[in-house]
Amino acid sequence: MSKKRHKFKKRYLLFLLIPILAAGIFVAAYIHKLNSQIQRPDEEKVEVKVNEDVVLEKDDEDESWDIALFGVDARDKSLDKGNRSDVVMIAHVDGKTKKVNLFSIYRDSYVNIPGKGFDKLTHAYSYGGYELALSTINTNYDMNIKKFVTVNFVALEDAVDLLGGIEVDVQQDEVKWINGYVTSLHKESGLNKVSLISGPGKQTLTGSQAVAYCRIRYTDGGDLKRAERQRTVLNEMFKKAKSTDVSTLMDIVDTMTKEIYTNLKTSEIVSLAKDVASYEIDKSEGFPYHVVATSDWCYADSSKKLAIVAPTNYIGDLETLHNDVLGYKNYVPSSKVKEYEQSLAGYQKPVTEDTTTENK
């Protein structure tokens, strides 16, 4: 090979490397920026509890993982303990099939909070932040979840607005509550312009309207219907994100990382955002599947009974969850769960069609 041709090849290779190196530098700088924005816990001081005798087996080729999603009703930037979790969801993400199973755990679920006793699930986050909330979920439902993301309503509002709004079929009994919550949200933020909806029907909701929709709980269905609304908003955001350009997705990630509290690695967040178009939401459900809305004594206020959502098919619902949603093999309830079942014996009843909450 002539020296002239050799020099040309070297220059050509250098020409190709320049944009690759530039892209690499940009990605590294972008990830560094995101990493510096995210609020993270000191995991060396955290101990998330699990039931030691539960066996959670999966197939060798299984590539799924679970993320707990908490939405706290915080008006400031506080995302740790001291805030109740109005939203509690688990996203079961399958990296192989690219399917996501999304299920809400009702905020008023009657659970045994480690170190406290029976209380509403929402109070676990207030007492001990994500550490106690995850410990409560794991020990009451035989899970082993370590990853979490916490956001407040500001993050949700910003994300919906960046997506250009989401389409929701608003019911007549929801209109006054949406407008009422929108008005109060704007008063709290100090903004003058209030964007109200004119009536029911399928329409595009803004960020503040979507947040208001998520907060409604005073219509038929109470906490169960509120959880359904929250899943509706998340599902619609997911659909919109799948058809959104990369630049907008980067803006959303950039904005959200300033307003979230998580132990997800920055690379995991970027990877999920990058591959969002490849994923499909397969199941979207409320959990437990069979419940009764009632009242009982709670640690939060031992002087009076508080409104709760109690499981009426505790073990049966756990078996369905583990086998059909989480993909575990040969699940056997732990001794701790069997102990809790005895405490919940007064609520257990035969499964009937009118007690199910599936697909809500």
mmCIF file of C-alpha atoms in Angstrom:
data_model
loop_
_atom_site.group_PDB
_atom_site.id
_atom_site.type_symbol
_atom_site.label_atom_id
_atom_site.label_comp_id
_atom_site.label_asym_id
_atom_site.label_seq_id
_atom_site.Cartn_x
_atom_site.Cartn_y
_atom_site.Cartn_z
ATOM 1 C CA MET A 1 0.000 0.000 0.000
ATOM 2 C CA SER A 2 1.364 3.407 -0.936
ATOM 3 C CA LYS A 3 2.142 6.002 1.728
ATOM 4 C CA LYS A 4 -0.336 8.373 0.099
ATOM 5 C CA ARG A 5 -3.171 5.817 0.322
ATOM 6 C CA HIS A 6 -2.207 4.923 3.896
ATOM 7 C CA LYS A 7 -2.418 8.602 4.904
ATOM 8 C CA PHE A 8 -5.822 8.894 3.217
ATOM 9 C CA LYS A 9 -7.165 5.897 5.197
ATOM 10 C CA LYS A 10 -5.895 7.354 8.469
ATOM 11 C CA ARG A 11 -7.534 10.698 7.722
ATOM 12 C CA TYR A 12 -10.765 8.967 6.699
ATOM 13 C CA LEU A 13 -10.844 6.942 9.925
ATOM 14 C CA LEU A 14 -10.172 10.086 11.950
ATOM 15 C CA PHE A 15 -13.018 11.814 10.105
ATOM 16 C CA LEU A 16 -15.361 8.970 11.095
ATOM 17 C CA LEU A 17 -14.180 8.970 14.699
ATOM 18 C CA ILE A 18 -14.815 12.682 15.284
ATOM 19 C CA PRO A 19 -18.669 12.503 15.329
ATOM 20 C CA ILE A 20 -18.545 9.255 17.326
ATOM 21 C CA LEU A 21 -16.296 10.847 19.941
ATOM 22 C CA ALA A 22 -18.435 13.991 19.974
ATOM 23 C CA ALA A 23 -21.576 11.903 20.518
ATOM 24 C CA GLY A 24 -19.864 9.966 23.301
ATOM 25 C CA ILE A 25 -18.807 13.193 25.014
ATOM 26 C CA PHE A 26 -22.357 14.581 24.688
ATOM 27 C CA VAL A 27 -23.926 11.415 26.190
ATOM 28 C CA ALA A 28 -21.399 11.373 29.038
ATOM 29 C CA ALA A 29 -22.029 15.050 29.776
ATOM 30 C CA TYR A 30 -25.809 14.524 29.602
ATOM 31 C CA ILE A 31 -25.701 11.564 32.012
ATOM 32 C CA HIS A 32 -23.421 13.501 34.366
ATOM 33 C CA LYS A 33 -25.889 16.404 34.334
ATOM 34 C CA LEU A 34 -28.833 14.124 35.087
ATOM 35 C CA ASN A 35 -26.910 12.334 37.818
ATOM 36 C CA SER A 36 -26.178 15.634 39.563
ATOM 37 C CA GLN A 37 -29.883 16.585 39.528
ATOM 38 C CA ILE A 38 -31.431 13.422 40.990
ATOM 39 C CA GLN A 39 -32.230 13.228 44.692
ATOM 40 C CA ARG A 40 -30.830 9.938 45.976
ATOM 41 C CA PRO A 41 -30.925 8.134 49.328
ATOM 42 C CA ASP A 42 -27.875 7.038 51.269
ATOM 43 C CA GLU A 43 -28.394 3.322 50.670
ATOM 44 C CA GLU A 44 -25.625 2.323 53.081
ATOM 45 C CA LYS A 45 -27.954 3.348 55.903
ATOM 46 C CA VAL A 46 -31.023 1.617 54.466
ATOM 47 C CA GLU A 47 -32.356 -1.842 55.283
ATOM 48 C CA VAL A 48 -35.382 -2.913 53.252
ATOM 49 C CA LYS A 49 -37.046 -5.895 54.917
ATOM 50 C CA VAL A 50 -38.227 -9.071 53.174
ATOM 51 C CA ASN A 51 -39.790 -12.275 54.475
ATOM 52 C CA GLU A 52 -36.786 -14.536 54.914
ATOM 53 C CA ASP A 53 -38.591 -17.838 54.336
ATOM 54 C CA VAL A 54 -40.342 -16.916 51.094
ATOM 55 C CA VAL A 55 -38.872 -18.570 47.976
ATOM 56 C CA LEU A 56 -39.185 -16.451 44.834
ATOM 57 C CA GLU A 57 -38.019 -18.519 41.861
ATOM 58 C CA LYS A 58 -38.055 -17.536 38.206
ATOM 59 C CA ASP A 59 -36.976 -19.207 34.976
ATOM 60 C CA ASP A 60 -33.281 -18.822 34.147
ATOM 61 C CA GLU A 61 -34.061 -16.774 31.039
ATOM 62 C CA ASP A 62 -36.338 -14.377 32.940
ATOM 63 C CA GLU A 63 -35.225 -10.744 32.552
ATOM 64 C CA SER A 64 -37.960 -9.019 34.544
ATOM 65 C CA TRP A 65 -37.584 -6.612 37.437
ATOM 66 C CA ASP A 66 -39.928 -4.629 39.673
ATOM 67 C CA ILE A 67 -39.983 -0.918 40.468
ATOM 68 C CA ALA A 68 -42.115 0.670 43.185
ATOM 69 C CA LEU A 69 -43.652 4.002 42.180
ATOM 70 C CA PHE A 70 -44.669 6.410 44.945
ATOM 71 C CA GLY A 71 -46.547 9.652 44.427
ATOM 72 C CA VAL A 72 -46.486 11.957 47.448
ATOM 73 C CA ASP A 73 -48.748 14.928 48.025
ATOM 74 C CA ALA A 74 -45.900 17.311 48.866
ATOM 75 C CA ARG A 75 -46.196 21.022 48.077
ATOM 76 C CA ASP A 76 -42.452 21.615 48.551
ATOM 77 C CA LYS A 77 -39.471 19.642 47.238
ATOM 78 C CA SER A 78 -39.632 17.169 50.137
ATOM 79 C CA LEU A 79 -39.880 13.614 48.821
ATOM 80 C CA ASP A 80 -38.812 11.572 51.834
ATOM 81 C CA LYS A 81 -40.589 10.573 55.048
ATOM 82 C CA GLY A 82 -43.157 12.950 56.458
ATOM 83 C CA ASN A 83 -45.209 12.694 53.272
ATOM 84 C CA ARG A 84 -48.058 10.263 52.720
ATOM 85 C CA SER A 85 -47.908 8.239 49.523
ATOM 86 C CA ASP A 86 -51.180 8.944 47.720
ATOM 87 C CA VAL A 87 -49.961 6.806 44.824
ATOM 88 C CA VAL A 88 -48.497 3.326 45.356
ATOM 89 C CA MET A 89 -47.841 1.311 42.209
ATOM 90 C CA ILE A 90 -45.598 -1.536 41.147
ATOM 91 C CA ALA A 91 -44.263 -1.691 37.597
ATOM 92 C CA HIS A 92 -43.223 -5.212 36.603
ATOM 93 C CA VAL A 93 -40.896 -4.639 33.651
ATOM 94 C CA ASP A 94 -39.939 -7.562 31.410
ATOM 95 C CA GLY A 95 -36.784 -6.709 29.491
ATOM 96 C CA LYS A 96 -37.172 -9.758 27.256
ATOM 97 C CA THR A 97 -40.793 -9.474 26.111
ATOM 98 C CA LYS A 98 -40.856 -5.664 26.515
ATOM 99 C CA LYS A 99 -44.135 -5.913 28.432
ATOM 100 C CA VAL A 100 -45.034 -3.966 31.557
ATOM 101 C CA ASN A 101 -47.552 -5.144 34.153
ATOM 102 C CA LEU A 102 -48.733 -2.173 36.170
ATOM 103 C CA PHE A 103 -50.708 -2.586 39.375
ATOM 104 C CA SER A 104 -51.840 -0.166 42.053
ATOM 105 C CA ILE A 105 -51.763 -1.161 45.688
ATOM 106 C CA TYR A 106 -54.588 0.795 47.294
ATOM 107 C CA ARG A 107 -53.242 3.586 49.527
ATOM 108 C CA ASP A 108 -55.791 2.706 52.238
ATOM 109 C CA SER A 109 -54.888 -0.994 52.185
ATOM 110 C CA TYR A 110 -54.926 -2.463 55.699
ATOM 111 C CA VAL A 111 -51.377 -3.748 56.236
ATOM 112 C CA ASN A 112 -48.971 -4.542 59.049
ATOM 113 C CA ILE A 113 -46.303 -1.819 59.031
ATOM 114 C CA PRO A 114 -43.052 -3.217 60.538
ATOM 115 C CA GLY A 115 -42.522 -1.792 63.991
ATOM 116 C CA LYS A 116 -45.921 -0.086 64.039
ATOM 117 C CA GLY A 117 -48.709 -2.621 63.570
ATOM 118 C CA PHE A 118 -51.811 -2.606 61.382
ATOM 119 C CA ASP A 119 -52.435 0.671 59.614
ATOM 120 C CA LYS A 120 -53.067 2.185 56.192
ATOM 121 C CA LEU A 121 -50.334 1.565 53.619
ATOM 122 C CA THR A 122 -50.125 5.289 52.854
ATOM 123 C CA HIS A 123 -48.830 5.954 56.385
ATOM 124 C CA ALA A 124 -45.773 3.715 55.959
ATOM 125 C CA TYR A 125 -44.069 6.257 53.688
ATOM 126 C CA SER A 126 -44.881 9.066 56.108
ATOM 127 C CA TYR A 127 -43.400 7.151 59.069
ATOM 128 C CA GLY A 128 -40.221 5.917 57.411
ATOM 129 C CA GLY A 129 -39.937 7.048 53.799
ATOM 130 C CA TYR A 130 -39.370 4.630 50.950
ATOM 131 C CA GLU A 131 -37.425 2.231 53.211
ATOM 132 C CA LEU A 132 -40.430 1.514 55.438
ATOM 133 C CA ALA A 133 -42.871 1.655 52.515
ATOM 134 C CA LEU A 134 -40.908 -0.995 50.592
ATOM 135 C CA SER A 135 -40.479 -3.076 53.742
ATOM 136 C CA THR A 136 -44.246 -2.956 54.280
ATOM 137 C CA ILE A 137 -44.996 -4.001 50.697
ATOM 138 C CA ASN A 138 -42.406 -6.786 50.768
ATOM 139 C CA THR A 139 -43.460 -8.290 54.088
ATOM 140 C CA ASN A 140 -47.222 -8.065 53.527
ATOM 141 C CA TYR A 141 -47.164 -9.307 49.942
ATOM 142 C CA ASP A 142 -44.114 -11.635 49.859
ATOM 143 C CA MET A 143 -42.149 -9.451 47.454
ATOM 144 C CA ASN A 144 -38.505 -8.486 47.201
ATOM 145 C CA ILE A 145 -38.576 -4.997 45.709
ATOM 146 C CA LYS A 146 -35.508 -2.792 46.159
ATOM 147 C CA LYS A 147 -35.880 -0.236 43.345
ATOM 148 C CA PHE A 148 -38.167 2.774 43.746
ATOM 149 C CA VAL A 149 -39.063 6.142 42.226
ATOM 150 C CA THR A 150 -40.836 8.871 44.207
ATOM 151 C CA VAL A 151 -42.382 11.931 42.583
ATOM 152 C CA ASN A 152 -44.670 14.712 43.728
ATOM 153 C CA PHE A 153 -47.559 16.214 41.811
ATOM 154 C CA VAL A 154 -45.352 18.973 40.383
ATOM 155 C CA ALA A 155 -43.335 16.375 38.461
ATOM 156 C CA LEU A 156 -46.500 14.780 37.095
ATOM 157 C CA GLU A 157 -47.890 18.149 36.015
ATOM 158 C CA ASP A 158 -44.662 19.112 34.225
ATOM 159 C CA ALA A 159 -44.390 15.750 32.443
ATOM 160 C CA VAL A 160 -47.977 15.869 31.147
ATOM 161 C CA ASP A 161 -47.497 19.424 29.882
ATOM 162 C CA LEU A 162 -44.262 18.499 28.107
ATOM 163 C CA LEU A 163 -46.139 15.644 26.396
ATOM 164 C CA GLY A 164 -48.712 18.141 25.150
ATOM 165 C CA GLY A 165 -51.468 16.882 27.462
ATOM 166 C CA ILE A 166 -53.214 13.510 27.635
ATOM 167 C CA GLU A 167 -56.628 12.354 26.429
ATOM 168 C CA VAL A 168 -59.065 11.260 29.147
ATOM 169 C CA ASP A 169 -62.792 10.495 29.062
ATOM 170 C CA VAL A 170 -64.046 12.634 31.963
ATOM 171 C CA GLN A 171 -67.299 11.581 33.650
ATOM 172 C CA GLN A 172 -69.994 13.998 34.781
ATOM 173 C CA ASP A 173 -69.381 13.413 38.499
ATOM 174 C CA GLU A 174 -65.664 14.162 38.039
ATOM 175 C CA VAL A 175 -66.007 17.635 36.487
ATOM 176 C CA LYS A 176 -66.572 19.641 39.669
ATOM 177 C CA TRP A 177 -63.741 17.848 41.462
ATOM 178 C CA ILE A 178 -61.256 18.467 38.642
ATOM 179 C CA ASN A 179 -62.130 22.172 38.559
ATOM 180 C CA GLY A 180 -62.032 22.415 42.345
ATOM 181 C CA TYR A 181 -58.604 20.800 42.621
ATOM 182 C CA VAL A 182 -57.238 22.835 39.688
ATOM 183 C CA THR A 183 -58.348 26.035 41.421
ATOM 184 C CA SER A 184 -56.717 25.048 44.718
ATOM 185 C CA LEU A 185 -53.516 23.947 42.948
ATOM 186 C CA HIS A 186 -53.223 27.320 41.235
ATOM 187 C CA LYS A 187 -53.837 29.181 44.505
ATOM 188 C CA GLU A 188 -51.065 27.183 46.160
ATOM 189 C CA SER A 189 -48.651 27.849 43.289
ATOM 190 C CA GLY A 190 -49.424 31.569 43.193
ATOM 191 C CA LEU A 191 -50.402 31.489 39.509
ATOM 192 C CA ASN A 192 -53.270 33.652 38.309
ATOM 193 C CA LYS A 193 -54.424 31.741 35.244
ATOM 194 C CA VAL A 194 -56.753 28.855 36.051
ATOM 195 C CA SER A 195 -57.598 26.411 33.257
ATOM 196 C CA LEU A 196 -60.952 24.764 33.948
ATOM 197 C CA ILE A 197 -62.770 22.109 31.929
ATOM 198 C CA SER A 198 -66.210 22.956 30.569
ATOM 199 C CA GLY A 199 -67.873 19.586 30.980
ATOM 200 C CA PRO A 200 -67.637 15.788 30.687
ATOM 201 C CA GLY A 201 -66.462 13.790 27.679
ATOM 202 C CA LYS A 202 -63.230 12.741 25.983
ATOM 203 C CA GLN A 203 -60.798 15.661 26.045
ATOM 204 C CA THR A 204 -57.150 16.622 26.360
ATOM 205 C CA LEU A 205 -56.183 17.418 29.950
ATOM 206 C CA THR A 206 -53.336 19.766 30.837
ATOM 207 C CA GLY A 207 -50.808 18.886 33.521
ATOM 208 C CA SER A 208 -52.732 20.548 36.358
ATOM 209 C CA GLN A 209 -56.010 19.032 35.167
ATOM 210 C CA ALA A 210 -54.419 15.548 35.034
ATOM 211 C CA VAL A 211 -53.102 16.009 38.586
ATOM 212 C CA ALA A 212 -56.571 17.080 39.730
ATOM 213 C CA TYR A 213 -58.075 14.016 38.026
ATOM 214 C CA CYS A 214 -55.619 11.773 39.930
ATOM 215 C CA ARG A 215 -56.647 13.243 43.269
ATOM 216 C CA ILE A 216 -60.405 12.637 43.038
ATOM 217 C CA ARG A 217 -61.673 10.201 45.673
ATOM 218 C CA TYR A 218 -65.114 11.484 46.647
ATOM 219 C CA THR A 219 -67.095 9.784 43.877
ATOM 220 C CA ASP A 220 -68.436 6.226 43.817
ATOM 221 C CA GLY A 221 -65.575 3.770 44.248
ATOM 222 C CA GLY A 222 -63.533 5.916 46.637
ATOM 223 C CA ASP A 223 -59.896 4.821 46.900
ATOM 224 C CA LEU A 224 -60.354 2.040 44.325
ATOM 225 C CA LYS A 225 -61.642 4.465 41.699
ATOM 226 C CA ARG A 226 -58.881 6.959 42.506
ATOM 227 C CA ALA A 227 -56.249 4.263 41.914
ATOM 228 C CA GLU A 228 -57.929 3.462 38.594
ATOM 229 C CA ARG A 229 -57.726 7.139 37.574
ATOM 230 C CA GLN A 230 -54.046 7.213 38.462
ATOM 231 C CA ARG A 231 -53.375 4.183 36.254
ATOM 232 C CA THR A 232 -55.394 5.800 33.457
ATOM 233 C CA VAL A 233 -53.158 8.877 33.564
ATOM 234 C CA LEU A 234 -49.977 6.792 33.622
ATOM 235 C CA ASN A 235 -51.228 4.623 30.749
ATOM 236 C CA GLU A 236 -52.099 7.682 28.645
ATOM 237 C CA MET A 237 -48.720 9.273 29.400
ATOM 238 C CA PHE A 238 -47.030 6.051 28.335
ATOM 239 C CA LYS A 239 -48.985 5.975 25.046
ATOM 240 C CA LYS A 240 -48.097 9.601 24.335
ATOM 241 C CA ALA A 241 -44.427 9.046 25.180
ATOM 242 C CA LYS A 242 -44.211 6.160 22.698
ATOM 243 C CA SER A 243 -44.970 8.519 19.807
ATOM 244 C CA THR A 244 -42.973 11.478 21.129
ATOM 245 C CA ASP A 245 -39.735 12.628 19.489
ATOM 246 C CA VAL A 246 -36.383 12.028 21.183
ATOM 247 C CA SER A 247 -35.827 15.716 21.902
ATOM 248 C CA THR A 248 -39.069 15.971 23.899
ATOM 249 C CA LEU A 249 -38.286 12.759 25.768
ATOM 250 C CA MET A 250 -34.901 14.214 26.722
ATOM 251 C CA ASP A 251 -36.642 17.370 27.972
ATOM 252 C CA ILE A 252 -38.998 15.229 30.061
ATOM 253 C CA VAL A 253 -36.128 13.195 31.537
ATOM 254 C CA ASP A 254 -34.185 16.406 32.214
ATOM 255 C CA THR A 255 -37.177 17.997 33.965
ATOM 256 C CA MET A 256 -38.219 14.897 35.882
ATOM 257 C CA THR A 257 -34.758 14.184 37.261
ATOM 258 C CA LYS A 258 -34.932 17.510 39.094
ATOM 259 C CA GLU A 259 -38.155 16.461 40.744
ATOM 260 C CA ILE A 260 -37.684 12.772 41.602
ATOM 261 C CA TYR A 261 -36.190 10.770 44.445
ATOM 262 C CA THR A 262 -34.900 7.357 43.397
ATOM 263 C CA ASN A 263 -32.225 4.696 43.709
ATOM 264 C CA LEU A 264 -32.398 3.861 40.010
ATOM 265 C CA LYS A 265 -29.082 4.384 38.286
ATOM 266 C CA THR A 266 -28.990 7.232 35.792
ATOM 267 C CA SER A 267 -28.089 4.730 33.071
ATOM 268 C CA GLU A 268 -31.257 2.733 33.931
ATOM 269 C CA ILE A 269 -33.412 5.858 33.651
ATOM 270 C CA VAL A 270 -31.886 6.806 30.290
ATOM 271 C CA SER A 271 -32.235 3.226 29.015
ATOM 272 C CA LEU A 272 -35.927 3.057 29.978
ATOM 273 C CA ALA A 273 -36.596 6.428 28.328
ATOM 274 C CA LYS A 274 -34.643 5.445 25.208
ATOM 275 C CA ASP A 275 -36.522 2.159 24.799
ATOM 276 C CA VAL A 276 -39.985 3.460 25.750
ATOM 277 C CA ALA A 277 -41.334 2.889 22.217
ATOM 278 C CA SER A 278 -40.451 -0.821 22.498
ATOM 279 C CA TYR A 279 -42.541 -1.425 25.620
ATOM 280 C CA GLU A 280 -46.242 -2.234 25.911
ATOM 281 C CA ILE A 281 -48.442 -2.134 29.016
ATOM 282 C CA ASP A 282 -49.872 -5.651 29.176
ATOM 283 C CA LYS A 283 -51.874 -5.583 32.415
ATOM 284 C CA SER A 284 -53.137 -2.638 34.439
ATOM 285 C CA GLU A 285 -54.941 -3.632 37.619
ATOM 286 C CA GLY A 286 -55.752 -2.730 41.182
ATOM 287 C CA PHE A 287 -54.497 -4.899 44.042
ATOM 288 C CA PRO A 288 -55.671 -6.691 46.159
ATOM 289 C CA TYR A 289 -58.183 -8.103 43.687
ATOM 290 C CA HIS A 290 -60.872 -8.721 46.320
ATOM 291 C CA VAL A 291 -61.449 -6.104 49.013
ATOM 292 C CA VAL A 292 -64.022 -4.447 51.208
ATOM 293 C CA ALA A 293 -64.092 -0.754 52.125
ATOM 294 C CA THR A 294 -64.637 -0.539 55.875
ATOM 295 C CA SER A 295 -63.032 0.896 59.025
ATOM 296 C CA ASP A 296 -60.748 -0.484 61.742
ATOM 297 C CA TRP A 297 -58.309 0.519 64.445
ATOM 298 C CA CYS A 298 -55.040 1.936 63.101
ATOM 299 C CA TYR A 299 -51.675 2.848 64.580
ATOM 300 C CA ALA A 300 -52.109 6.339 63.097
ATOM 301 C CA ASP A 301 -54.987 7.052 65.477
ATOM 302 C CA SER A 302 -55.678 4.424 68.115
ATOM 303 C CA SER A 303 -58.570 6.428 69.558
ATOM 304 C CA LYS A 304 -60.956 5.889 66.623
ATOM 305 C CA LYS A 305 -61.485 3.659 63.642
ATOM 306 C CA LEU A 306 -60.206 4.931 60.298
ATOM 307 C CA ALA A 307 -61.419 4.159 56.765
ATOM 308 C CA ILE A 308 -59.473 1.240 55.276
ATOM 309 C CA VAL A 309 -59.512 -1.166 52.339
ATOM 310 C CA ALA A 310 -59.247 -4.727 53.702
ATOM 311 C CA PRO A 311 -58.375 -7.818 51.610
ATOM 312 C CA THR A 312 -61.091 -10.464 51.575
ATOM 313 C CA ASN A 313 -59.115 -13.156 49.697
ATOM 314 C CA TYR A 314 -55.648 -12.382 51.034
ATOM 315 C CA ILE A 315 -53.704 -15.570 50.239
ATOM 316 C CA GLY A 316 -55.609 -16.335 47.031
ATOM 317 C CA ASP A 317 -54.886 -12.885 45.615
ATOM 318 C CA LEU A 318 -51.190 -13.202 46.487
ATOM 319 C CA GLU A 319 -51.021 -16.510 44.632
ATOM 320 C CA THR A 320 -52.624 -14.935 41.552
ATOM 321 C CA LEU A 321 -50.272 -11.953 41.713
ATOM 322 C CA HIS A 322 -47.119 -14.027 42.000
ATOM 323 C CA ASN A 323 -48.046 -16.627 39.397
ATOM 324 C CA ASP A 324 -49.858 -14.528 36.779
ATOM 325 C CA VAL A 325 -48.311 -11.055 37.091
ATOM 326 C CA LEU A 326 -44.850 -11.325 38.637
ATOM 327 C CA GLY A 327 -43.868 -14.580 36.940
ATOM 328 C CA TYR A 328 -42.726 -16.577 39.970
ATOM 329 C CA LYS A 329 -42.783 -20.384 39.923
ATOM 330 C CA ASN A 330 -44.327 -22.573 42.607
ATOM 331 C CA TYR A 331 -45.014 -19.686 44.998
ATOM 332 C CA VAL A 332 -45.736 -20.757 48.571
ATOM 333 C CA PRO A 333 -46.923 -18.067 51.032
ATOM 334 C CA SER A 334 -44.416 -17.273 53.779
ATOM 335 C CA SER A 335 -45.017 -17.868 57.474
ATOM 336 C CA LYS A 336 -45.331 -14.085 57.986
ATOM 337 C CA VAL A 337 -48.106 -13.794 55.407
ATOM 338 C CA LYS A 338 -49.924 -16.760 56.970
ATOM 339 C CA GLU A 339 -49.638 -15.011 60.338
ATOM 340 C CA TYR A 340 -51.137 -11.834 58.883
ATOM 341 C CA GLU A 341 -53.948 -13.870 57.346
ATOM 342 C CA GLN A 342 -54.993 -14.909 60.846
ATOM 343 C CA SER A 343 -55.146 -11.249 61.893
ATOM 344 C CA LEU A 344 -57.291 -10.522 58.817
ATOM 345 C CA ALA A 345 -59.521 -13.573 59.313
ATOM 346 C CA GLY A 346 -62.578 -11.447 60.070
ATOM 347 C CA TYR A 347 -62.485 -10.017 56.542
ATOM 348 C CA GLN A 348 -61.924 -13.249 54.601
ATOM 349 C CA LYS A 349 -64.905 -14.479 52.599
ATOM 350 C CA PRO A 350 -65.655 -16.654 49.566
ATOM 351 C CA VAL A 351 -64.830 -15.007 46.241
ATOM 352 C CA THR A 352 -67.871 -13.650 44.427
ATOM 353 C CA GLU A 353 -68.147 -11.532 41.312
ATOM 354 C CA ASP A 354 -69.214 -8.415 43.227
ATOM 355 C CA THR A 355 -66.097 -8.468 45.441
ATOM 356 C CA THR A 356 -63.550 -8.448 42.637
ATOM 357 C CA THR A 357 -61.604 -5.331 41.659
ATOM 358 C CA GLU A 358 -59.813 -6.945 38.721
ATOM 359 C CA ASN A 359 -59.329 -4.753 35.655
ATOM 360 C CA LYS A 360 -60.430 -1.641 37.491
#
